[in-house]
Short mmCIF file of C-alpha atoms in Angstrom, two decimals:
data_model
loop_
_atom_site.label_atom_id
_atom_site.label_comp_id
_atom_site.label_asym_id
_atom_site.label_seq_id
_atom_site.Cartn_x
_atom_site.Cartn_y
_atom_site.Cartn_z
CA UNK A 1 0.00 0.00 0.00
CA UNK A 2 2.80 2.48 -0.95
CA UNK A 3 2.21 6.26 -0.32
CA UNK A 4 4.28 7.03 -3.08
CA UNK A 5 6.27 6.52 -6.41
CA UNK A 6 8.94 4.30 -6.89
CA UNK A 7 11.31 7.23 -5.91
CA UNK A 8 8.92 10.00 -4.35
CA UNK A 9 8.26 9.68 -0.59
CA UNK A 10 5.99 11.91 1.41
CA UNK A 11 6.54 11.87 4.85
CA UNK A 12 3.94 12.85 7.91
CA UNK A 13 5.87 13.93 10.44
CA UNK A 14 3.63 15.76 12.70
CA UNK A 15 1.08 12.73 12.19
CA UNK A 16 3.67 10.34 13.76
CA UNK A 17 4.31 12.60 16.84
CA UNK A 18 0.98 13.16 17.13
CA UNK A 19 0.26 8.52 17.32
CA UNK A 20 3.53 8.68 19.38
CA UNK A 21 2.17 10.94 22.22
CA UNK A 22 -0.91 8.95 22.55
CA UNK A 23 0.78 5.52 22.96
CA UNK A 24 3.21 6.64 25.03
CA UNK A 25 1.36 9.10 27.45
CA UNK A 26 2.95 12.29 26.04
CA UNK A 27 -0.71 13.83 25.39
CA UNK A 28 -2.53 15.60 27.70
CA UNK A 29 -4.95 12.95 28.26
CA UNK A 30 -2.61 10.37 29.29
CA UNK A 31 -1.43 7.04 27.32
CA UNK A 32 -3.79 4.81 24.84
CA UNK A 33 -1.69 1.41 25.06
CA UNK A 34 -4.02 0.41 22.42
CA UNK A 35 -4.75 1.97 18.88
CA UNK A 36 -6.99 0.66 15.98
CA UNK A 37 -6.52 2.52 13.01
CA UNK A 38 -8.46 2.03 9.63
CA UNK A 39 -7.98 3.56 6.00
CA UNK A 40 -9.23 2.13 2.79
CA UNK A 41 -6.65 -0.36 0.70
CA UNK A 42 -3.44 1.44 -0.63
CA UNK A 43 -3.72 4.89 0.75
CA UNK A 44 -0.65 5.16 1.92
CA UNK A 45 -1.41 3.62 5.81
CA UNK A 46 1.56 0.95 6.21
CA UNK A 47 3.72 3.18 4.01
CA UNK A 48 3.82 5.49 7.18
CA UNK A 49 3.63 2.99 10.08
CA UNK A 50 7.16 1.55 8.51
CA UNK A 51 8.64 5.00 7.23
CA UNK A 52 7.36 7.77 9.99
CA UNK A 53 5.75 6.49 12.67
CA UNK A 54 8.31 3.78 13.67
CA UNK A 55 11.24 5.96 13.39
CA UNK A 56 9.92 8.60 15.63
CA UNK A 57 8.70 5.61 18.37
CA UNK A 58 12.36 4.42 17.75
CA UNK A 59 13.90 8.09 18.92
CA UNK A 60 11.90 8.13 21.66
CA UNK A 61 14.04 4.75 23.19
CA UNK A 62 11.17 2.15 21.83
CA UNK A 63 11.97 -0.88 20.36
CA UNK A 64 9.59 -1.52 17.30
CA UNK A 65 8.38 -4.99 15.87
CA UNK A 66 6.50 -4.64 12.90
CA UNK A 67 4.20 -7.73 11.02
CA UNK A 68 1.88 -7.71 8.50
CA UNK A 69 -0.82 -10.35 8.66
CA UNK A 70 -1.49 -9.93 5.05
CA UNK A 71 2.14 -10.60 3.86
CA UNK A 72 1.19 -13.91 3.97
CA UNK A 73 -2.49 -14.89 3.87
CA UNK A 74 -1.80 -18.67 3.84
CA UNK A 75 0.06 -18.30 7.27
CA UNK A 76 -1.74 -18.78 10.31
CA UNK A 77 -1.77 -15.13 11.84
CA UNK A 78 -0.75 -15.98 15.15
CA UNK A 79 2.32 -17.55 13.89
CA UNK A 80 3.07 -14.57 11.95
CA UNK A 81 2.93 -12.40 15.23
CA UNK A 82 5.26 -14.88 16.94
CA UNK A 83 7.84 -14.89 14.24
CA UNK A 84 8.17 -11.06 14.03
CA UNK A 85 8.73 -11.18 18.42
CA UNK A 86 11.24 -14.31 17.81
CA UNK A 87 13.37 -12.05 15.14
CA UNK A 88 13.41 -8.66 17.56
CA UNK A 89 14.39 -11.06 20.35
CA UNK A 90 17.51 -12.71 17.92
CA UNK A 91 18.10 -8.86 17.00
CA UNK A 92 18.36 -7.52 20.12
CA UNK A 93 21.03 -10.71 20.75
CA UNK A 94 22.99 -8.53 18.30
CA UNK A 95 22.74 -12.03 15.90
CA UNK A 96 21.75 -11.14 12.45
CA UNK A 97 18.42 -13.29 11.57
CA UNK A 98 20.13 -15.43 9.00
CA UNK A 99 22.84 -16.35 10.69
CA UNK A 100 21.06 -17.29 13.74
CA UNK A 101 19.09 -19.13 11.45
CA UNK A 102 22.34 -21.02 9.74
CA UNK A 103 24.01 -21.44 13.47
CA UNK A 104 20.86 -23.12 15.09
CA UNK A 105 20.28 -20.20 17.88
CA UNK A 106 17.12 -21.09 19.68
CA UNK A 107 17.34 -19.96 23.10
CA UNK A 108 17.56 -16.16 23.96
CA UNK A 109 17.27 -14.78 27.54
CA UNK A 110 18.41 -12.52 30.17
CA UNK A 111 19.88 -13.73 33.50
CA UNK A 112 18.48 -16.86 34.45
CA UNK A 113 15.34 -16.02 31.89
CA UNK A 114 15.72 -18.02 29.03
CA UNK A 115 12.87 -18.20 26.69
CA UNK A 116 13.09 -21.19 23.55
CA UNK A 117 12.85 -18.76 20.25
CA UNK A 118 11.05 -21.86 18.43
CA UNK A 119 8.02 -22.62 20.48
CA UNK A 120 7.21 -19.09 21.44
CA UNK A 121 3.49 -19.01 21.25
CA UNK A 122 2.92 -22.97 20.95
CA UNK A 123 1.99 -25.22 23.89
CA UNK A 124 4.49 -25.70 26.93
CA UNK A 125 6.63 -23.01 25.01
CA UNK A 126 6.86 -19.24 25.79
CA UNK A 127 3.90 -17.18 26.03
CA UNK A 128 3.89 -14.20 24.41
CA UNK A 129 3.86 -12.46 27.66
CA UNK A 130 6.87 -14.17 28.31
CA UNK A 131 8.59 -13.08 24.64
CA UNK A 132 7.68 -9.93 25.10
CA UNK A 133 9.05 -8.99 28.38
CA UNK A 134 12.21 -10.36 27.81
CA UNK A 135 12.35 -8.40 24.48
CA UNK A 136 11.50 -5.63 27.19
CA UNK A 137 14.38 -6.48 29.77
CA UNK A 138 16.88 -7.62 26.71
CA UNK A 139 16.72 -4.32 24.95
CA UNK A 140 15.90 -2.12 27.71
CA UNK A 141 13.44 -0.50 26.17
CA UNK A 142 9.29 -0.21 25.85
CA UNK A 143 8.27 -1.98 22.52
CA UNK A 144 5.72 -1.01 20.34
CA UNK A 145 4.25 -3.75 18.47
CA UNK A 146 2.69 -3.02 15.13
CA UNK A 147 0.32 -5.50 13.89
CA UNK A 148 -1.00 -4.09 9.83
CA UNK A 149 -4.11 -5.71 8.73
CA UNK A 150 -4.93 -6.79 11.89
CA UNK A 151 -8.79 -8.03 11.27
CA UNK A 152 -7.00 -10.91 9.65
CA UNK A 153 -6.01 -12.31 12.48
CA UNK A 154 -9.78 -13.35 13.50
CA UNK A 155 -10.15 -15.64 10.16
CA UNK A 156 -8.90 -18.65 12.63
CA UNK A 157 -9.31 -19.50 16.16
CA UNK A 158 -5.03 -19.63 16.70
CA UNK A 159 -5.20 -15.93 14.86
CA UNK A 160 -7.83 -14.97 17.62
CA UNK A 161 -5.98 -16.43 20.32
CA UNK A 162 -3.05 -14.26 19.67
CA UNK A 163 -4.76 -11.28 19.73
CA UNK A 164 -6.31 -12.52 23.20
CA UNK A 165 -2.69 -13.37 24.34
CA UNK A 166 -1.37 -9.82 22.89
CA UNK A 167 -3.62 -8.00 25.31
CA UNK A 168 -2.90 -10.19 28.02
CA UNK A 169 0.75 -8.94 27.36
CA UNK A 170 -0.51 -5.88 27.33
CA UNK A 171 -2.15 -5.99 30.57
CA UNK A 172 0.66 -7.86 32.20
CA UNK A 173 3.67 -6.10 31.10
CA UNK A 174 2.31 -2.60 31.80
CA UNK A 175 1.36 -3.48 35.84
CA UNK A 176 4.96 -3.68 36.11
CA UNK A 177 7.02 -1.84 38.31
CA UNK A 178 9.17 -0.27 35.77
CA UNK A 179 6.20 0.50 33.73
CA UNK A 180 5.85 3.77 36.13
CA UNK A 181 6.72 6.21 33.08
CA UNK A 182 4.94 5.13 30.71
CA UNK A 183 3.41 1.55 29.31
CA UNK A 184 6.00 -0.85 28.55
CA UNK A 185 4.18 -2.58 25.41
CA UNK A 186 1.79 -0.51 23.46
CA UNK A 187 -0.10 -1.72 20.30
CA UNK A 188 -1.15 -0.67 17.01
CA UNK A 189 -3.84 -2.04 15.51
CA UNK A 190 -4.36 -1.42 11.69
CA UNK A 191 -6.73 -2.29 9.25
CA UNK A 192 -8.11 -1.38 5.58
CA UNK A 193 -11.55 -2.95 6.38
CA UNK A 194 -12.87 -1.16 9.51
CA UNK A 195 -16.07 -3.55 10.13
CA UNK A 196 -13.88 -6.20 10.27
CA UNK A 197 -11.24 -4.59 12.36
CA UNK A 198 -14.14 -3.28 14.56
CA UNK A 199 -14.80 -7.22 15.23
CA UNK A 200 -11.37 -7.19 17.62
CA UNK A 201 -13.25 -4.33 19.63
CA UNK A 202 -16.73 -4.63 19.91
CA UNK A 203 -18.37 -7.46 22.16
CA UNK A 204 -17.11 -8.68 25.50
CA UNK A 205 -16.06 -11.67 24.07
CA UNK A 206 -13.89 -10.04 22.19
CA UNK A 207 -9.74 -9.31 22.81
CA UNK A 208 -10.11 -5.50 22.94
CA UNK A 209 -13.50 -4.58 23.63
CA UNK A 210 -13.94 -1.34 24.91
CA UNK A 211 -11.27 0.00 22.66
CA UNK A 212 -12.18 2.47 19.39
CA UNK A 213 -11.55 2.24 16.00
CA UNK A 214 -10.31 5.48 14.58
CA UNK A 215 -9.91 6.20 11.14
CA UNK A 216 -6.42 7.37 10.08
CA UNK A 217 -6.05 10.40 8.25
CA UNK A 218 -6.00 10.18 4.34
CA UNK A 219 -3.36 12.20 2.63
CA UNK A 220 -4.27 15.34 1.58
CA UNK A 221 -3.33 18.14 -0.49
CA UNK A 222 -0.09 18.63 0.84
CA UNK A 223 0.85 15.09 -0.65
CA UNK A 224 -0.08 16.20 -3.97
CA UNK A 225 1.55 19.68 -3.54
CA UNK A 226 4.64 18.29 -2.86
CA UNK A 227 3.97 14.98 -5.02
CA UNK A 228 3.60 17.81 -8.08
CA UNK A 229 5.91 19.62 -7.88
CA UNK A 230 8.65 17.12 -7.57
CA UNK A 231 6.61 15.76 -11.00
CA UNK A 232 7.31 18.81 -12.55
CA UNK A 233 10.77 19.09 -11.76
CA UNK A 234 10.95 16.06 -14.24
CA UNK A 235 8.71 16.82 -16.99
CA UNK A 236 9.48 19.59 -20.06
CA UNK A 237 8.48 22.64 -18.81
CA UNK A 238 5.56 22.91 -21.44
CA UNK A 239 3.97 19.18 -19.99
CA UNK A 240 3.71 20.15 -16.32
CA UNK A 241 0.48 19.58 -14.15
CA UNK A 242 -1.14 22.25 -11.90
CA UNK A 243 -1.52 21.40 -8.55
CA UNK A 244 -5.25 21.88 -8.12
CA UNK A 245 -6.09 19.88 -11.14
CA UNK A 246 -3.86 16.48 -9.12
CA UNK A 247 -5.54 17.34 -6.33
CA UNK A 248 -9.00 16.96 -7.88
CA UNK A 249 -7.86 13.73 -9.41
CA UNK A 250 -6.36 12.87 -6.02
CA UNK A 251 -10.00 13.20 -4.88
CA UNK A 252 -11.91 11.43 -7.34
CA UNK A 253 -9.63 8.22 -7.01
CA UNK A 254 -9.87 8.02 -3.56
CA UNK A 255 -7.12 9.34 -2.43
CA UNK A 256 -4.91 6.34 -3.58
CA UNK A 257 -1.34 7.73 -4.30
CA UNK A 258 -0.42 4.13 -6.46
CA UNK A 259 -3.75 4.78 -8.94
CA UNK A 260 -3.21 8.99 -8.94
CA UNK A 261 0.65 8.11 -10.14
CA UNK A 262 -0.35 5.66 -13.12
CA UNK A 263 -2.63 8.23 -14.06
CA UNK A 264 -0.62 10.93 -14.26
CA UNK A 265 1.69 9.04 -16.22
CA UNK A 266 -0.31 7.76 -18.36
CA UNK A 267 -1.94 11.36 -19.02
CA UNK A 268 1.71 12.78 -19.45
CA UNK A 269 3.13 10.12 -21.88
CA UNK A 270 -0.20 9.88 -23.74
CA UNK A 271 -1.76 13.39 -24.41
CA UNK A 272 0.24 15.41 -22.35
CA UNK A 273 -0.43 17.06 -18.58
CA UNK A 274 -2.90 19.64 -20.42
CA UNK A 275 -5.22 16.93 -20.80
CA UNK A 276 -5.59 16.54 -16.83
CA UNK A 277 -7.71 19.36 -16.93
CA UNK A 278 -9.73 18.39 -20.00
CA UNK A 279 -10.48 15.26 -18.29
CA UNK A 280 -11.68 16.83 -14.92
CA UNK A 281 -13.78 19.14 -16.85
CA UNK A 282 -15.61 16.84 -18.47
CA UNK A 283 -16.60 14.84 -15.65
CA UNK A 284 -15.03 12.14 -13.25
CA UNK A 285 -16.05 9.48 -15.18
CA UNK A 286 -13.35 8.47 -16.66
CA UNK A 287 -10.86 8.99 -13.68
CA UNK A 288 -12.83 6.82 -11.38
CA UNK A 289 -13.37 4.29 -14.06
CA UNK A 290 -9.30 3.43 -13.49
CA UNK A 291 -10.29 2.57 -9.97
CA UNK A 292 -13.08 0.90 -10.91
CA UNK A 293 -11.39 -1.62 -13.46
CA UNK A 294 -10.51 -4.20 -11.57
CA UNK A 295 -14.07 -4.48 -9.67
CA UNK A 296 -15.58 -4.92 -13.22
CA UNK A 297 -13.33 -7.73 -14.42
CA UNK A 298 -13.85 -9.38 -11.05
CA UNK A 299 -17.56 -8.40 -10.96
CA UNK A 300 -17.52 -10.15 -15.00
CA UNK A 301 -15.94 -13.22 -13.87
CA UNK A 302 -18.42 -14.35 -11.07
CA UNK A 303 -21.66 -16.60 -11.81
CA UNK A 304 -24.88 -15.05 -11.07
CA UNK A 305 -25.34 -16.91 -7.76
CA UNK A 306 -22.32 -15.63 -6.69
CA UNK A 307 -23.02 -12.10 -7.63
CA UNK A 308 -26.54 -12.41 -5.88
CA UNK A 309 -24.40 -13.56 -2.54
CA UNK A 310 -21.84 -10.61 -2.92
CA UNK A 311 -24.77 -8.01 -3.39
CA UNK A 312 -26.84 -9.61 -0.65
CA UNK A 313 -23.93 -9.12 1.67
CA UNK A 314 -23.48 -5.73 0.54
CA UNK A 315 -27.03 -5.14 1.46
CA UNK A 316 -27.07 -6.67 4.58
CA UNK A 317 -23.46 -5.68 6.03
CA UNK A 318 -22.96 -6.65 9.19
CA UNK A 319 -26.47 -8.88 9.75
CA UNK A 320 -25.53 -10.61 6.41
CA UNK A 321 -27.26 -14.68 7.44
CA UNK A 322 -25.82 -16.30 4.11
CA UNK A 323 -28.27 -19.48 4.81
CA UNK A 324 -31.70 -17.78 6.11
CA UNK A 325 -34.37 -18.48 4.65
CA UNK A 326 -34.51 -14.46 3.68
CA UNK A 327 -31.23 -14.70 1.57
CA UNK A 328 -32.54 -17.77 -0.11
CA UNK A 329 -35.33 -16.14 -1.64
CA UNK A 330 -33.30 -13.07 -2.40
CA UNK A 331 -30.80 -15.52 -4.73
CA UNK A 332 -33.38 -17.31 -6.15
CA UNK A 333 -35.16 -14.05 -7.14
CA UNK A 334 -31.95 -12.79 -8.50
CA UNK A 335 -30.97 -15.50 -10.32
CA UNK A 336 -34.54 -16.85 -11.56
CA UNK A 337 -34.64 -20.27 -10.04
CA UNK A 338 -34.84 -22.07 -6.34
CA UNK A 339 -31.32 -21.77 -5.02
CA UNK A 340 -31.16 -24.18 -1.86
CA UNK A 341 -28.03 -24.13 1.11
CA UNK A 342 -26.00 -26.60 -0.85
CA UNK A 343 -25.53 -24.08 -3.62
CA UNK A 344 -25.11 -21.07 -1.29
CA UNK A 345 -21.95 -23.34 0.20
CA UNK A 346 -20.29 -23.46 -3.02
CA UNK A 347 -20.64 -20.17 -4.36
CA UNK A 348 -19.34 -18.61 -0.74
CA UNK A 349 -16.46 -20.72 -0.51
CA UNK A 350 -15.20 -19.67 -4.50
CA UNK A 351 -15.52 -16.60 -3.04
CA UNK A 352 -13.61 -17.06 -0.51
CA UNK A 353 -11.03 -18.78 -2.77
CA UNK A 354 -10.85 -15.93 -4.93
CA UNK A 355 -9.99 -13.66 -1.89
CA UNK A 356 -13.41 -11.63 -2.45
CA UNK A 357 -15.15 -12.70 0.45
CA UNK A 358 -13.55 -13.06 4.21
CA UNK A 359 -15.27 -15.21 6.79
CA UNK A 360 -14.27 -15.21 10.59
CA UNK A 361 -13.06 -18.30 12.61
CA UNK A 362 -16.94 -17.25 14.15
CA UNK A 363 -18.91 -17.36 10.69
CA UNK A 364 -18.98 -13.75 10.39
CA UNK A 365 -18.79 -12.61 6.43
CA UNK A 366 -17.74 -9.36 4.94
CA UNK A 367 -16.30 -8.39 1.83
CA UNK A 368 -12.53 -8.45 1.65
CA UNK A 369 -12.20 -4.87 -0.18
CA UNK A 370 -14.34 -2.47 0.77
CA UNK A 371 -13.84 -0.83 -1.95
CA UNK A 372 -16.24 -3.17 -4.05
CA UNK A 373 -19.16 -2.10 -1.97
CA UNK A 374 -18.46 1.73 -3.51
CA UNK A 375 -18.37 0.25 -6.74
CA UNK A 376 -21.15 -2.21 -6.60
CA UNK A 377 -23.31 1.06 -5.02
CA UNK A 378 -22.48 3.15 -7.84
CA UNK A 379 -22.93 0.45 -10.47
CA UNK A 380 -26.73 0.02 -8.98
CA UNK A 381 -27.25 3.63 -9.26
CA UNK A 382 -26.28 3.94 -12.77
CA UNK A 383 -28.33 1.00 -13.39
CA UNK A 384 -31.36 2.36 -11.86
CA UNK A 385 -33.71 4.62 -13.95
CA UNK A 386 -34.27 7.82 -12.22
CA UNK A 387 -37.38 8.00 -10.94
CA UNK A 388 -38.05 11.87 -9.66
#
């Protein structure tokens, strides 16, 4: 989800003290240990957790471990979590990874502590807890622990589990007695779906509940101030864009720095940067319709009982019952014959397959990109006659 070009990167400085203060207990209203933040898909959200906001935790004397649960989606998420701890705790050892790797270290500690690197997480091994406050007392530092895409973690019970044992950690680690200054382990929470992160928060059965999910700040139009301008700087001066007309595309795409940058280069290689403005003038259309691409050759590719599902869940959001006897009628209408719960299993778990739909380890459903909800909204309202 890159905030930038291959070579142009925008950073958010004030943004990152800003998270900082809050985890840390730097803000007036003392420290939030736990953060869930949520921006659409590629908007530039884990470009600054890995290139402002964990520098800045790092000056202030905080050890950072970052993982991203969808860097592998076949992985179970809690192991993910426990190999990112096991590589700051062979770090902080002052062992590169590899070579750990290549000389068999297992066993980190301090003092008499020694934790086994291997089953960190797994049954009679380390708990997290335990990982995590040696990390703590190996380093001597706090430790921030960054989890991106975080709602993935609930798509299996072990996933869930971690995030149960995380804020145990939590809890644990910051009644300590050296946790008098400030929280020893504070968490960050991110998602690009924020129903589905919101499922880690709301419920008492649930690892964070009572917690908020905030939505981070999209960038704005001092990305594509500075974003232009170092365009220009590369262009022939008579093929240069104007800054309000990228912001206005900016816009219109969602504010999705990969999609704005193919467009402008498409625009300047093509036609020219004049015909920015030409296309703004004449409507959005177009613009959008590069975000929109890949929803239609999706959208193309499904059968009818699986589009029926996907708009019946779009519908229903968060009291989507895939099996009732409500959604049943609802497919068969849409597709034109009885449609019974066989059926229904088949065309949710292609879905599912083709990483369109996302089921929790507790049978709730939501689309993976939210995205597709905009477009599917928009395609029904184009569809629809206008009746005023």
């Amino acid at each position: 989800m890159p905030a930038s070009t291959s070579k142009f990167l925008f950073h958010r400085p004030e943004l990152a003290r800003q998270i900082a203060d809050r985890l840390t207990g730097d803000s007036p209203f003392g420290a939030e240990p736990t953060l869930c933040l949520t921006a659409p898909r590629r908007t530039g959200k884990s470009t600054f957790l890995r290139n402002d906001l964990a520098p800045e935790l790092e000056n202030r004397h905080i050890e950072v471990v970052y993982v991203d649960l969808w860097s592998d989606r076949n992985a179970d998420p809690g192991h993910l979590i426990a190999e990112a701890i096991k590589q700051a705790l062979r770090r902080a050892e002052g062992v590169p990874v590899r070579v750990a790797r290549s000389v068999g270290l297992s066993k980190v500690g301090v003092g008499a502590t020694a934790i086994d690197l291997d089953r960190i997480g797994q049954p009679q091994g380390a708990t997290l807890t335990d990982a995590l406050g040696v990390l703590i007392d190996r380093t001597d530092k706090r430790v921030a622990l960054v989890v991106d895409e975080a709602q993935h973690a609930i798509v299996t019970e072990a996933g869930l589990n971690a995030m149960f044992a995380l804020k145990a950690a939590r809890d644990t680690l910051n009644t300590r007695e050296d946790s008098a200054d400030g929280p020893n382990l504070v968490l960050v929470l991110t998602g690009s779906h924020r129903d589905k992160l919101g499922r880690l928060v709301l419920g008492r059965d649930q690892p964070f509940y009572g917690a908020s999910v905030q939505n981070f700040p999209l960038l704005g139009r001092d990305y594509t101030e500075a974003y232009t301008a170092w365009l220009n700087k590369r262009l022939a001066a008579d093929n240069r864009f104007e800054p309000a007309d990228v912001f206005a595309a900016f816009d219109i795409v969602g504010r999705r720095p990969e999609i704005l940058a193919q467009i402008l280069k498409d625009i300047a290689l093509d036609n020219g940067a004049g015909e920015l403005r030409k296309a703004l003038s004449t409507g959005a259309e177009t613009l959008r319709g590069r975000l929109w691409q890949d929803y239609e050759s999706a959208w193309s590719s499904l059968t009818p009982l699986q589009q029926a599902v996907i708009k019946r869940l779009v519908t229903e959001e968060a009291q989507f019952t895939p099996f009732s006897a409500a959604s049943l009628a609802a497919y068969s209408s849409a597709v034109g014959e009885p449609v019974e719960v066989p059926s229904v299993q088949a065309a949710i778990e292609a879905l599912r397959r083709d990483n369109l739909v996302w089921r929790s380890a507790r049978g709730q459903y939501a689309l993976e990109d939210q995205g597709m909800a905009e477009w599917l909204k928009g395609r029904r309202s184009e569809e629809r006659p206008d009746q005023t």
